[in-house]
Amino acid sequence: MATKDKDLNDLFLDTLKDIYFAEKQILKALPKMAKAATSDKLRAAFEKHHDETEGQVERLEQIFELLDKPARGKTCDAIMGILDEGKEIMDEYKGTSALDAGLLAAAQAVEHYEISRYGTLKTWATELGMKDAVRLLDETLNQEKKTDESLSVLAKSAVNLAAAA
């Protein structure tokens, strides 16, 4: 049962723990996705995003510091489900021309989840007057949006053509 004294600060911290856990899981998944990709461009995109994700984890750790809280994740079932779908695609479509299209779709599902979470956290940080957190979250949010855009470009070009071949 929910306690009556929980507020937006608590919700912000819980959601921060959620995305921290998610980013750590994504860090583990990206090298596997890069290894599975048949397209060099897609592999390079996954490798680039792995490096960016390390920076995103560091920014989250800075926010935990600002809050004077330990950087701890909280199991996020949503990201586990999305990453499990990605694993299924890697297993079921291995060696097929549709594999990269499936990997891209899985990666974009991850991006959209992250964009949603970071957008929410930024809004809440703004309402809570956490200027430094807003700046850090905004930096990550913009990075996630750029990654999503570059994945869309990849999907429209080589990958979808290969899958249709």
PDB file of C-alpha atoms in Angstrom:
ATOM      1  CA  MET A   1       0.000   0.000   0.000  1.00  0.00           C
ATOM      2  CA  ALA A   2       1.216   3.492  -0.863  1.00  0.00           C
ATOM      3  CA  THR A   3       2.166   5.835   1.924  1.00  0.00           C
ATOM      4  CA  LYS A   4       0.507   9.219   1.910  1.00  0.00           C
ATOM      5  CA  ASP A   5       3.750  11.168   2.404  1.00  0.00           C
ATOM      6  CA  LYS A   6       5.408  10.167  -0.871  1.00  0.00           C
ATOM      7  CA  ASP A   7       5.870  13.131  -3.209  1.00  0.00           C
ATOM      8  CA  LEU A   8       7.356  14.180  -6.540  1.00  0.00           C
ATOM      9  CA  ASN A   9      10.881  14.048  -5.051  1.00  0.00           C
ATOM     10  CA  ASP A  10      10.362  10.359  -4.234  1.00  0.00           C
ATOM     11  CA  LEU A  11       8.914   9.682  -7.678  1.00  0.00           C
ATOM     12  CA  PHE A  12      11.860  11.470  -9.292  1.00  0.00           C
ATOM     13  CA  LEU A  13      14.360   9.377  -7.308  1.00  0.00           C
ATOM     14  CA  ASP A  14      12.520   6.108  -8.062  1.00  0.00           C
ATOM     15  CA  THR A  15      12.431   6.917 -11.786  1.00  0.00           C
ATOM     16  CA  LEU A  16      16.112   7.912 -11.685  1.00  0.00           C
ATOM     17  CA  LYS A  17      16.940   4.488 -10.174  1.00  0.00           C
ATOM     18  CA  ASP A  18      14.810   2.873 -12.875  1.00  0.00           C
ATOM     19  CA  ILE A  19      16.659   4.548 -15.779  1.00  0.00           C
ATOM     20  CA  TYR A  20      20.023   3.954 -14.054  1.00  0.00           C
ATOM     21  CA  PHE A  21      19.269   0.221 -13.976  1.00  0.00           C
ATOM     22  CA  ALA A  22      18.062   0.404 -17.594  1.00  0.00           C
ATOM     23  CA  GLU A  23      21.242   2.145 -18.811  1.00  0.00           C
ATOM     24  CA  LYS A  24      23.421  -0.484 -17.100  1.00  0.00           C
ATOM     25  CA  GLN A  25      21.449  -3.252 -18.856  1.00  0.00           C
ATOM     26  CA  ILE A  26      21.718  -1.413 -22.179  1.00  0.00           C
ATOM     27  CA  LEU A  27      25.504  -1.201 -21.704  1.00  0.00           C
ATOM     28  CA  LYS A  28      25.561  -5.006 -21.458  1.00  0.00           C
ATOM     29  CA  ALA A  29      23.255  -5.513 -24.448  1.00  0.00           C
ATOM     30  CA  LEU A  30      24.864  -3.154 -26.987  1.00  0.00           C
ATOM     31  CA  PRO A  31      28.087  -5.143 -27.569  1.00  0.00           C
ATOM     32  CA  LYS A  32      25.968  -8.271 -28.224  1.00  0.00           C
ATOM     33  CA  MET A  33      23.813  -6.334 -30.676  1.00  0.00           C
ATOM     34  CA  ALA A  34      26.909  -4.919 -32.386  1.00  0.00           C
ATOM     35  CA  LYS A  35      28.350  -8.418 -32.698  1.00  0.00           C
ATOM     36  CA  ALA A  36      25.098  -9.755 -34.179  1.00  0.00           C
ATOM     37  CA  ALA A  37      24.704  -6.932 -36.743  1.00  0.00           C
ATOM     38  CA  THR A  38      25.668  -7.803 -40.318  1.00  0.00           C
ATOM     39  CA  SER A  39      25.780  -4.176 -41.519  1.00  0.00           C
ATOM     40  CA  ASP A  40      29.019  -2.311 -40.725  1.00  0.00           C
ATOM     41  CA  LYS A  41      27.075   0.941 -40.385  1.00  0.00           C
ATOM     42  CA  LEU A  42      24.713  -0.637 -37.865  1.00  0.00           C
ATOM     43  CA  ARG A  43      27.602  -2.159 -35.916  1.00  0.00           C
ATOM     44  CA  ALA A  44      29.307   1.250 -35.829  1.00  0.00           C
ATOM     45  CA  ALA A  45      26.067   2.881 -34.617  1.00  0.00           C
ATOM     46  CA  PHE A  46      25.781   0.357 -31.765  1.00  0.00           C
ATOM     47  CA  GLU A  47      29.433   0.873 -30.803  1.00  0.00           C
ATOM     48  CA  LYS A  48      29.029   4.666 -30.844  1.00  0.00           C
ATOM     49  CA  HIS A  49      25.908   4.414 -28.697  1.00  0.00           C
ATOM     50  CA  HIS A  50      27.753   2.161 -26.243  1.00  0.00           C
ATOM     51  CA  ASP A  51      30.318   4.940 -25.696  1.00  0.00           C
ATOM     52  CA  GLU A  52      27.532   7.524 -25.346  1.00  0.00           C
ATOM     53  CA  THR A  53      25.703   5.315 -22.848  1.00  0.00           C
ATOM     54  CA  GLU A  54      28.784   5.263 -20.613  1.00  0.00           C
ATOM     55  CA  GLY A  55      28.579   9.072 -20.525  1.00  0.00           C
ATOM     56  CA  GLN A  56      24.858   8.895 -19.781  1.00  0.00           C
ATOM     57  CA  VAL A  57      25.522   6.596 -16.813  1.00  0.00           C
ATOM     58  CA  GLU A  58      28.092   9.115 -15.540  1.00  0.00           C
ATOM     59  CA  ARG A  59      25.564  11.965 -15.832  1.00  0.00           C
ATOM     60  CA  LEU A  60      23.008   9.923 -13.868  1.00  0.00           C
ATOM     61  CA  GLU A  61      25.658   9.329 -11.178  1.00  0.00           C
ATOM     62  CA  GLN A  62      26.195  13.102 -11.027  1.00  0.00           C
ATOM     63  CA  ILE A  63      22.456  13.587 -10.439  1.00  0.00           C
ATOM     64  CA  PHE A  64      22.498  11.022  -7.606  1.00  0.00           C
ATOM     65  CA  GLU A  65      25.386  13.039  -6.114  1.00  0.00           C
ATOM     66  CA  LEU A  66      23.397  16.279  -6.426  1.00  0.00           C
ATOM     67  CA  LEU A  67      20.587  14.552  -4.497  1.00  0.00           C
ATOM     68  CA  ASP A  68      23.086  13.229  -1.954  1.00  0.00           C
ATOM     69  CA  LYS A  69      21.849   9.687  -2.664  1.00  0.00           C
ATOM     70  CA  PRO A  70      23.813   6.544  -3.567  1.00  0.00           C
ATOM     71  CA  ALA A  71      23.728   5.685  -7.287  1.00  0.00           C
ATOM     72  CA  ARG A  72      21.580   2.577  -7.172  1.00  0.00           C
ATOM     73  CA  GLY A  73      19.421   0.966  -9.784  1.00  0.00           C
ATOM     74  CA  LYS A  74      15.968  -0.447  -9.279  1.00  0.00           C
ATOM     75  CA  THR A  75      14.906  -3.379 -11.457  1.00  0.00           C
ATOM     76  CA  CYS A  76      13.109  -2.049 -14.499  1.00  0.00           C
ATOM     77  CA  ASP A  77      10.805  -4.688 -15.979  1.00  0.00           C
ATOM     78  CA  ALA A  78      10.081  -2.531 -19.026  1.00  0.00           C
ATOM     79  CA  ILE A  79      13.691  -2.444 -20.244  1.00  0.00           C
ATOM     80  CA  MET A  80      14.145  -6.140 -19.440  1.00  0.00           C
ATOM     81  CA  GLY A  81      11.177  -6.921 -21.689  1.00  0.00           C
ATOM     82  CA  ILE A  82      12.443  -4.718 -24.511  1.00  0.00           C
ATOM     83  CA  LEU A  83      15.943  -6.232 -24.304  1.00  0.00           C
ATOM     84  CA  ASP A  84      14.503  -9.768 -24.176  1.00  0.00           C
ATOM     85  CA  GLU A  85      12.672  -9.048 -27.422  1.00  0.00           C
ATOM     86  CA  GLY A  86      15.994  -7.967 -28.913  1.00  0.00           C
ATOM     87  CA  LYS A  87      17.582 -11.266 -27.793  1.00  0.00           C
ATOM     88  CA  GLU A  88      14.715 -13.212 -29.374  1.00  0.00           C
ATOM     89  CA  ILE A  89      15.271 -11.394 -32.665  1.00  0.00           C
ATOM     90  CA  MET A  90      19.007 -12.205 -32.530  1.00  0.00           C
ATOM     91  CA  ASP A  91      18.190 -15.893 -31.991  1.00  0.00           C
ATOM     92  CA  GLU A  92      15.273 -16.280 -34.385  1.00  0.00           C
ATOM     93  CA  TYR A  93      16.665 -14.195 -37.271  1.00  0.00           C
ATOM     94  CA  LYS A  94      20.347 -15.107 -37.052  1.00  0.00           C
ATOM     95  CA  GLY A  95      21.766 -15.540 -40.550  1.00  0.00           C
ATOM     96  CA  THR A  96      18.749 -13.979 -42.271  1.00  0.00           C
ATOM     97  CA  SER A  97      18.540 -10.794 -44.337  1.00  0.00           C
ATOM     98  CA  ALA A  98      15.928  -9.460 -41.887  1.00  0.00           C
ATOM     99  CA  LEU A  99      18.255  -9.617 -38.846  1.00  0.00           C
ATOM    100  CA  ASP A 100      19.535  -6.037 -39.064  1.00  0.00           C
ATOM    101  CA  ALA A 101      16.003  -4.668 -39.548  1.00  0.00           C
ATOM    102  CA  GLY A 102      14.966  -6.541 -36.402  1.00  0.00           C
ATOM    103  CA  LEU A 103      17.984  -5.284 -34.459  1.00  0.00           C
ATOM    104  CA  LEU A 104      17.209  -1.731 -35.521  1.00  0.00           C
ATOM    105  CA  ALA A 105      13.593  -2.088 -34.428  1.00  0.00           C
ATOM    106  CA  ALA A 106      14.747  -3.414 -31.043  1.00  0.00           C
ATOM    107  CA  ALA A 107      17.267  -0.575 -30.674  1.00  0.00           C
ATOM    108  CA  GLN A 108      14.609   2.007 -31.490  1.00  0.00           C
ATOM    109  CA  ALA A 109      12.255   0.517 -28.908  1.00  0.00           C
ATOM    110  CA  VAL A 110      15.057   1.034 -26.367  1.00  0.00           C
ATOM    111  CA  GLU A 111      15.604   4.626 -27.550  1.00  0.00           C
ATOM    112  CA  HIS A 112      11.909   5.471 -27.341  1.00  0.00           C
ATOM    113  CA  TYR A 113      11.744   4.112 -23.800  1.00  0.00           C
ATOM    114  CA  GLU A 114      14.775   6.197 -22.839  1.00  0.00           C
ATOM    115  CA  ILE A 115      13.433   9.344 -24.525  1.00  0.00           C
ATOM    116  CA  SER A 116      10.174   8.938 -22.624  1.00  0.00           C
ATOM    117  CA  ARG A 117      11.947   8.459 -19.276  1.00  0.00           C
ATOM    118  CA  TYR A 118      14.454  11.293 -19.733  1.00  0.00           C
ATOM    119  CA  GLY A 119      11.710  13.656 -20.918  1.00  0.00           C
ATOM    120  CA  THR A 120       9.657  12.885 -17.805  1.00  0.00           C
ATOM    121  CA  LEU A 121      12.662  13.252 -15.478  1.00  0.00           C
ATOM    122  CA  LYS A 122      13.588  16.590 -17.066  1.00  0.00           C
ATOM    123  CA  THR A 123      10.022  17.899 -16.591  1.00  0.00           C
ATOM    124  CA  TRP A 124       9.985  16.796 -12.948  1.00  0.00           C
ATOM    125  CA  ALA A 125      13.478  18.198 -12.298  1.00  0.00           C
ATOM    126  CA  THR A 126      12.254  21.522 -13.720  1.00  0.00           C
ATOM    127  CA  GLU A 127       9.204  21.488 -11.422  1.00  0.00           C
ATOM    128  CA  LEU A 128      11.437  20.611  -8.448  1.00  0.00           C
ATOM    129  CA  GLY A 129      13.852  23.467  -9.246  1.00  0.00           C
ATOM    130  CA  MET A 130      16.839  21.141  -9.861  1.00  0.00           C
ATOM    131  CA  LYS A 131      18.652  23.301 -12.434  1.00  0.00           C
ATOM    132  CA  ASP A 132      21.818  21.161 -12.618  1.00  0.00           C
ATOM    133  CA  ALA A 133      19.811  17.964 -13.006  1.00  0.00           C
ATOM    134  CA  VAL A 134      17.730  19.600 -15.770  1.00  0.00           C
ATOM    135  CA  ARG A 135      20.913  20.468 -17.684  1.00  0.00           C
ATOM    136  CA  LEU A 136      22.338  16.925 -17.330  1.00  0.00           C
ATOM    137  CA  LEU A 137      19.039  15.274 -18.284  1.00  0.00           C
ATOM    138  CA  ASP A 138      18.624  17.603 -21.263  1.00  0.00           C
ATOM    139  CA  GLU A 139      22.081  16.661 -22.557  1.00  0.00           C
ATOM    140  CA  THR A 140      21.182  12.968 -22.432  1.00  0.00           C
ATOM    141  CA  LEU A 141      17.703  13.528 -23.866  1.00  0.00           C
ATOM    142  CA  ASN A 142      19.165  15.335 -26.898  1.00  0.00           C
ATOM    143  CA  GLN A 143      21.721  12.549 -27.370  1.00  0.00           C
ATOM    144  CA  GLU A 144      18.996   9.873 -27.266  1.00  0.00           C
ATOM    145  CA  LYS A 145      16.907  11.792 -29.814  1.00  0.00           C
ATOM    146  CA  LYS A 146      19.918  12.082 -32.156  1.00  0.00           C
ATOM    147  CA  THR A 147      20.604   8.352 -31.815  1.00  0.00           C
ATOM    148  CA  ASP A 148      16.972   7.595 -32.626  1.00  0.00           C
ATOM    149  CA  GLU A 149      17.156   9.845 -35.712  1.00  0.00           C
ATOM    150  CA  SER A 150      20.342   8.183 -36.954  1.00  0.00           C
ATOM    151  CA  LEU A 151      18.780   4.728 -36.430  1.00  0.00           C
ATOM    152  CA  SER A 152      15.752   5.880 -38.466  1.00  0.00           C
ATOM    153  CA  VAL A 153      18.024   6.977 -41.311  1.00  0.00           C
ATOM    154  CA  LEU A 154      19.827   3.618 -41.224  1.00  0.00           C
ATOM    155  CA  ALA A 155      16.515   1.769 -41.160  1.00  0.00           C
ATOM    156  CA  LYS A 156      15.185   3.628 -44.196  1.00  0.00           C
ATOM    157  CA  SER A 157      18.336   3.082 -46.236  1.00  0.00           C
ATOM    158  CA  ALA A 158      20.390  -0.084 -46.280  1.00  0.00           C
ATOM    159  CA  VAL A 159      18.622  -2.287 -43.785  1.00  0.00           C
ATOM    160  CA  ASN A 160      15.088  -2.167 -45.087  1.00  0.00           C
ATOM    161  CA  LEU A 161      16.337  -2.612 -48.638  1.00  0.00           C
ATOM    162  CA  ALA A 162      18.319  -5.695 -47.597  1.00  0.00           C
ATOM    163  CA  ALA A 163      15.334  -7.132 -45.719  1.00  0.00           C
ATOM    164  CA  ALA A 164      13.118  -6.662 -48.775  1.00  0.00           C
ATOM    165  CA  ALA A 165      15.659  -8.237 -51.158  1.00  0.00           C
TER     166      ALA A 165
END
